[in-house]
Coordinates of C-alpha atoms in Angstrom, one line a residue:
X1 CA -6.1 -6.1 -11.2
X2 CA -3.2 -8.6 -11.4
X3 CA -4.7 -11.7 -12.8
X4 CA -2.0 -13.7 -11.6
X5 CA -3.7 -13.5 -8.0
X6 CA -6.5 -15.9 -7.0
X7 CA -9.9 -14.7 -6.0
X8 CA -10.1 -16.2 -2.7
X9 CA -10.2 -13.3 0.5
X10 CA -7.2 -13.8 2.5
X11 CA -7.6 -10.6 5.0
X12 CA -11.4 -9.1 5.2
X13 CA -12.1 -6.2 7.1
X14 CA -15.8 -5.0 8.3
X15 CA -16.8 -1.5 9.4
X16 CA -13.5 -0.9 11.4
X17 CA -13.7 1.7 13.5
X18 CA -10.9 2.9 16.3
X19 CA -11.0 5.0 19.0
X20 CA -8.7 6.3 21.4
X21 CA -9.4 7.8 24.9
X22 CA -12.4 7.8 27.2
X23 CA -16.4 8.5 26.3
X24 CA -17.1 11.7 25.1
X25 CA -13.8 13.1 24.6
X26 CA -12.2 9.7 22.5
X27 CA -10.5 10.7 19.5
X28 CA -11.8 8.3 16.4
X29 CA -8.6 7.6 14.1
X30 CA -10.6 4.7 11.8
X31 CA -13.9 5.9 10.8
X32 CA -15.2 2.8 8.5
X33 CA -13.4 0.4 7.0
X34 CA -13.9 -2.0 4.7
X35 CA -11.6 -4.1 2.9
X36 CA -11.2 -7.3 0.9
X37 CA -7.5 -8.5 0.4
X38 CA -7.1 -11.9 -1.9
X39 CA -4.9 -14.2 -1.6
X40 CA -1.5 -13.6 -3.1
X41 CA -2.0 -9.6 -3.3
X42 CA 0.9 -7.3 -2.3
X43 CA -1.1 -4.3 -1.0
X44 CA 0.1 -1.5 0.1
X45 CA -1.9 1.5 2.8
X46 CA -0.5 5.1 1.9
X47 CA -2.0 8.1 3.3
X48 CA -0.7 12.0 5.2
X49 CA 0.5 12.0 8.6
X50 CA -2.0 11.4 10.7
X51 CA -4.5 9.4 8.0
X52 CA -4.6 6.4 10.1
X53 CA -2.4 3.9 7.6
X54 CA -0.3 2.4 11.3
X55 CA -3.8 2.5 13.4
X56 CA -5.4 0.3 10.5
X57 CA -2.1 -1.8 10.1
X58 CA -1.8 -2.7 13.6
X59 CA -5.8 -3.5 14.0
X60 CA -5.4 -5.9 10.8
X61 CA -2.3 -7.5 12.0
X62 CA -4.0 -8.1 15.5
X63 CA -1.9 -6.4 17.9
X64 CA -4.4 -4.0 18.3
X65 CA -8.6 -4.7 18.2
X66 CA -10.5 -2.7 16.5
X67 CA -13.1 -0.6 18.7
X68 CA -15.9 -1.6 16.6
X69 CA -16.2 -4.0 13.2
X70 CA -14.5 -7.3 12.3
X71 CA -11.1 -8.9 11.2
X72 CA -11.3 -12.2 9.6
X73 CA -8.4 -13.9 8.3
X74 CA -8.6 -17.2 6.3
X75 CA -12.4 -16.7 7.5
X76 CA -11.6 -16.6 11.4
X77 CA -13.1 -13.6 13.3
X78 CA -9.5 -12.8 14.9
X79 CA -11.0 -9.4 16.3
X80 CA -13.3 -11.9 18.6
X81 CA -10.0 -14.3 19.8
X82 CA -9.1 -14.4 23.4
X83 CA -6.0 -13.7 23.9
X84 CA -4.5 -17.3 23.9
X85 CA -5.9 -18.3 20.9
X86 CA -4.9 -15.1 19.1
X87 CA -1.0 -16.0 20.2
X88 CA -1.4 -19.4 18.3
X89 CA -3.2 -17.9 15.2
X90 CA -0.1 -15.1 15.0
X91 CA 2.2 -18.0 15.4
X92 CA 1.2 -20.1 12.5
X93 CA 0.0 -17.8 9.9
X94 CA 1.0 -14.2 10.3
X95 CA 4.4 -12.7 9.5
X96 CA 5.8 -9.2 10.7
X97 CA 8.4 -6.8 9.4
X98 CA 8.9 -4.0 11.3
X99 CA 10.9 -0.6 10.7
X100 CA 12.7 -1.3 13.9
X101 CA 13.8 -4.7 12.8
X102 CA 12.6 -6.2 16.7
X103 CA 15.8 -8.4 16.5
X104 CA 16.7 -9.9 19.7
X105 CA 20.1 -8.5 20.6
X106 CA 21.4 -11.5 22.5
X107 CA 20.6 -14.1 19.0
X108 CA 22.5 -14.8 16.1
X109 CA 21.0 -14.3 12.3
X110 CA 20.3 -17.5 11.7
X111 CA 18.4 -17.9 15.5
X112 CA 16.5 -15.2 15.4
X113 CA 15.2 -16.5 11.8
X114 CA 14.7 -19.8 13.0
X115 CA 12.6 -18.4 16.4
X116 CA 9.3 -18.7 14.7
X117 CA 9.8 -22.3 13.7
X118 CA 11.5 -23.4 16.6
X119 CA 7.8 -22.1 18.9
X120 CA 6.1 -24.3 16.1
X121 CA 7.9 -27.3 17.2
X122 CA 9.3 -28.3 13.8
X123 CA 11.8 -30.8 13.6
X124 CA 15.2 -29.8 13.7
X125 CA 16.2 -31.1 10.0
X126 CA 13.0 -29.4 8.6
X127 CA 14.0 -26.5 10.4
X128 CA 17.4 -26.0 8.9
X129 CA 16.4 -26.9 5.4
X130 CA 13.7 -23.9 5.9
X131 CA 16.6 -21.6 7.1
X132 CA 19.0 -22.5 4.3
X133 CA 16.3 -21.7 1.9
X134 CA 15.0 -18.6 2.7
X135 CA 18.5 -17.6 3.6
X136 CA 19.8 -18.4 0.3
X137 CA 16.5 -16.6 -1.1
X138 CA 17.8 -12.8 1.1
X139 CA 21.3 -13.5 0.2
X140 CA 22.4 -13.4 4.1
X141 CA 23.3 -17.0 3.8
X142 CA 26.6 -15.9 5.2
X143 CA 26.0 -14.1 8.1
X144 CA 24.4 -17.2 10.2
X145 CA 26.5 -17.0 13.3
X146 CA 26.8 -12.5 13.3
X147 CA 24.9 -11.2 16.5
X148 CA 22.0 -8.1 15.6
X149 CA 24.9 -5.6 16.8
X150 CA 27.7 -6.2 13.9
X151 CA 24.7 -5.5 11.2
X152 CA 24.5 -3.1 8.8
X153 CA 20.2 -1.9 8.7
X154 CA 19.6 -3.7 5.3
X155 CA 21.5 -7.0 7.1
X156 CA 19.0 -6.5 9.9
X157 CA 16.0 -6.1 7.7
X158 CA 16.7 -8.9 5.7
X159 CA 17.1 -10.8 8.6
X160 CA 14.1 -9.6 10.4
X161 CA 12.5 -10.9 6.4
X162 CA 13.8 -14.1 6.9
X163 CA 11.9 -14.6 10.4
X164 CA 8.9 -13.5 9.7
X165 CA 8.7 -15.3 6.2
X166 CA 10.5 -19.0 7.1
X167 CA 7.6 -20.6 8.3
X168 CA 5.4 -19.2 5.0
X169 CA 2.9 -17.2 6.9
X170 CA -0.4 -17.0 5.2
X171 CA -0.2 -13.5 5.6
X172 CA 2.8 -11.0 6.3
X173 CA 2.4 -7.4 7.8
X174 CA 5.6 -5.0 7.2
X175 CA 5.0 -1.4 8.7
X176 CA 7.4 1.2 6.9
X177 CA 9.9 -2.1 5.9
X178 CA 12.5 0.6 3.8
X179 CA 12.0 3.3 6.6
X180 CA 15.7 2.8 7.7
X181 CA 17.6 2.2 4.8
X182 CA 19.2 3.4 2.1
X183 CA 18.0 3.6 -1.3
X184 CA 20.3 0.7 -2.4
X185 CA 19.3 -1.6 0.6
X186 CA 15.9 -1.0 0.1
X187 CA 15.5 -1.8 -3.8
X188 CA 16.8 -4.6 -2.6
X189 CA 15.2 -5.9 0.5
X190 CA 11.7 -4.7 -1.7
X191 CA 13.1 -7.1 -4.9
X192 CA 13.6 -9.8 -2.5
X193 CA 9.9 -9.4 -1.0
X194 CA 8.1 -9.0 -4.2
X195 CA 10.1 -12.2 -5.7
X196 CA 8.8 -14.3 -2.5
X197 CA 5.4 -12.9 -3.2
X198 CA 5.4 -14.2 -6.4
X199 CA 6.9 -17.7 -5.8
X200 CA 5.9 -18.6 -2.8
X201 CA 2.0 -16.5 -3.5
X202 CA 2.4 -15.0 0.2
X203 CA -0.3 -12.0 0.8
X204 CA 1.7 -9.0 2.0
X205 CA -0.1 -5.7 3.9
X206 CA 2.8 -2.8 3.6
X207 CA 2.3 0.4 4.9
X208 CA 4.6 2.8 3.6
X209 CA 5.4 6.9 3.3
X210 CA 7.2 6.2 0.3
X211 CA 5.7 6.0 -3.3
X212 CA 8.8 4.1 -4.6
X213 CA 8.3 1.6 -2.9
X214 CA 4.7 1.5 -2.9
X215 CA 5.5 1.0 -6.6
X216 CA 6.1 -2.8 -5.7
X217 CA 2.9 -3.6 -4.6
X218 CA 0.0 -5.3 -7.0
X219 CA -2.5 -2.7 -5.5
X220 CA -2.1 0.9 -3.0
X221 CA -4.9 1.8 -1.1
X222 CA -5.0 5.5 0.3
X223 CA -6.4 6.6 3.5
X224 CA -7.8 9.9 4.2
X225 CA -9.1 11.3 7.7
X226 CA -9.3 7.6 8.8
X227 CA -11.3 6.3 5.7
X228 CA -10.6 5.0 2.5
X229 CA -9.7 7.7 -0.2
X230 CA -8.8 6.4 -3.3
X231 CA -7.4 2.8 -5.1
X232 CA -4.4 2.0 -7.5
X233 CA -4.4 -1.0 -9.0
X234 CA -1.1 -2.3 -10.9
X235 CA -2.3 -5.0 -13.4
X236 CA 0.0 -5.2 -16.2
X237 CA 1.8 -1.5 -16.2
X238 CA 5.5 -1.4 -15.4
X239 CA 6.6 -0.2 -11.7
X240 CA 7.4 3.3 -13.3
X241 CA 4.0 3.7 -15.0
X242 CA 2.4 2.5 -11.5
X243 CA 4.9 4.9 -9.7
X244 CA 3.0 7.7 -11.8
X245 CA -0.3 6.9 -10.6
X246 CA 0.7 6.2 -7.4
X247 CA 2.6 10.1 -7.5
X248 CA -1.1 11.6 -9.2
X249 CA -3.0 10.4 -6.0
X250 CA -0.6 11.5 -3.7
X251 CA -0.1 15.0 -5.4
X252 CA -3.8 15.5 -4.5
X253 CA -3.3 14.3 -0.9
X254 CA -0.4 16.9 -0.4
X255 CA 2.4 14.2 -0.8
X256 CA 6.4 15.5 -1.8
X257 CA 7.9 14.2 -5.3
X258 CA 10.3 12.0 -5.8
X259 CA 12.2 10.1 -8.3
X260 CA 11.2 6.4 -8.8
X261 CA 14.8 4.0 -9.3

């Protein structure tokens, strides 16, 4: 286990189970789950098509409740929150990447990475100095007033970074963060996140296809039929020697090889 992460849970997750569709012909995609993530982990959910790794994703991030079980974050029961109260706990301690960037279209970079702050209320010069940092941090530090549309994907990802880190989230979710880019953009976009991780301790859930990047995280969990298969933990081997252990596991799922960079 990497021992440079604390022992305190950040993300804990009882009994999950999810359903879809009506009683008696509901199809269950998460059959049990259970799951302790500590503070300061990078984590990553790998499994086939179909294993439930975006079902379980979704249910820990809260956008979707689970159908039976519990969520706690920091210790709150967010799978019991009405709906209002689960929009304020999103706001001031959870972070989202997403494959799709969700940038708004009609924002600059540098608004749509302050639009997090700016629903907190923080004060305008507290606001900027968090921009220019975390900016400075993704190297977009230059594309402030560029609208969504005159992006390239790993400018949009890095942006879409930036917004869901500025306000240092306890806890950031990033569903399939590389899915879009190329292999250049996303070494570097998955650099970027794992140095942020380690400076700033952020907990990061990733859910990824992709063993290279998976090769980033300080632990992989593997899902299987909607349950938990199997566990890689990093601790101190180099990203290639993870890489490999990461590649054994999936071999026996009936992943495809590929080269780690």
């Amino acid at each position: 286990m990497n021992t440079n992460v604390s022992q305190k849970t950040m993300l804990q997750a009882q009994s999950i189970r999810k359903s879809y569709g009506k009683k008696g012909s509901a199809q269950q995609v998460l059959k049990g789950i259970d799951l302790h993530v500590a503070e300061g982990e990078f984590v990553g959910i790998m499994g086939p098509s179909g294993s439930g790794k975006t079902t379980l994703l979704n249910v820990l991030a809260t956008i979707d409740r689970p159908t039976e079980g519990k969520v706690l974050i920091e210790d709150a029961d967010v799978s019991d929150m009405k709906d209002a109260e689960l929009s304020a706990f999103r706001r001031k301690k959870l972070g989202f990447v997403f494959q799709d960037y969700n940038l708004l279209d009609t924002l600059t970079v540098k608004e749509n990475i302050l639009l997090p702050v700016s629903l907190g209320r923080r004060n305008r010069s507290g606001a900027e100095l968090a921009y220019q940092a975390i900016a400075q941090s993704l190297g977009i530090e230059g594309l402030a007033d560029k609208y969504p549309h005159e992006l390239s994907g790993g400018q949009k990802q890095r942006t879409s970074a930036g917004r869901a880190l500025i306000h240092r989230p306890a806890l950031v979710f990033a569903d399939e963060p590389t899915g879009a880019l190329d292999s250049k953009s996303a070494s570097n976009l998955l650099d970027t996140i794992s140095k942020l991780n380690l400076e700033r301790r952020g907990t990061i859930v990733m859910v990824s296809h992709d063993p290279v990047a998976s090769s980033y995280c300080s632990r992989v969990i593997f899902l299987k039929d909607g349950r938990i298969y199997s566990e890689v933990y990093r601790g101190d081997k180099s990203r290639q020697a993870f890489f490999k252990d990461i590649m054994d596991v999936q071999a026996v799922l009936g992943g495809e090889a590929v080269d780690v960079v």
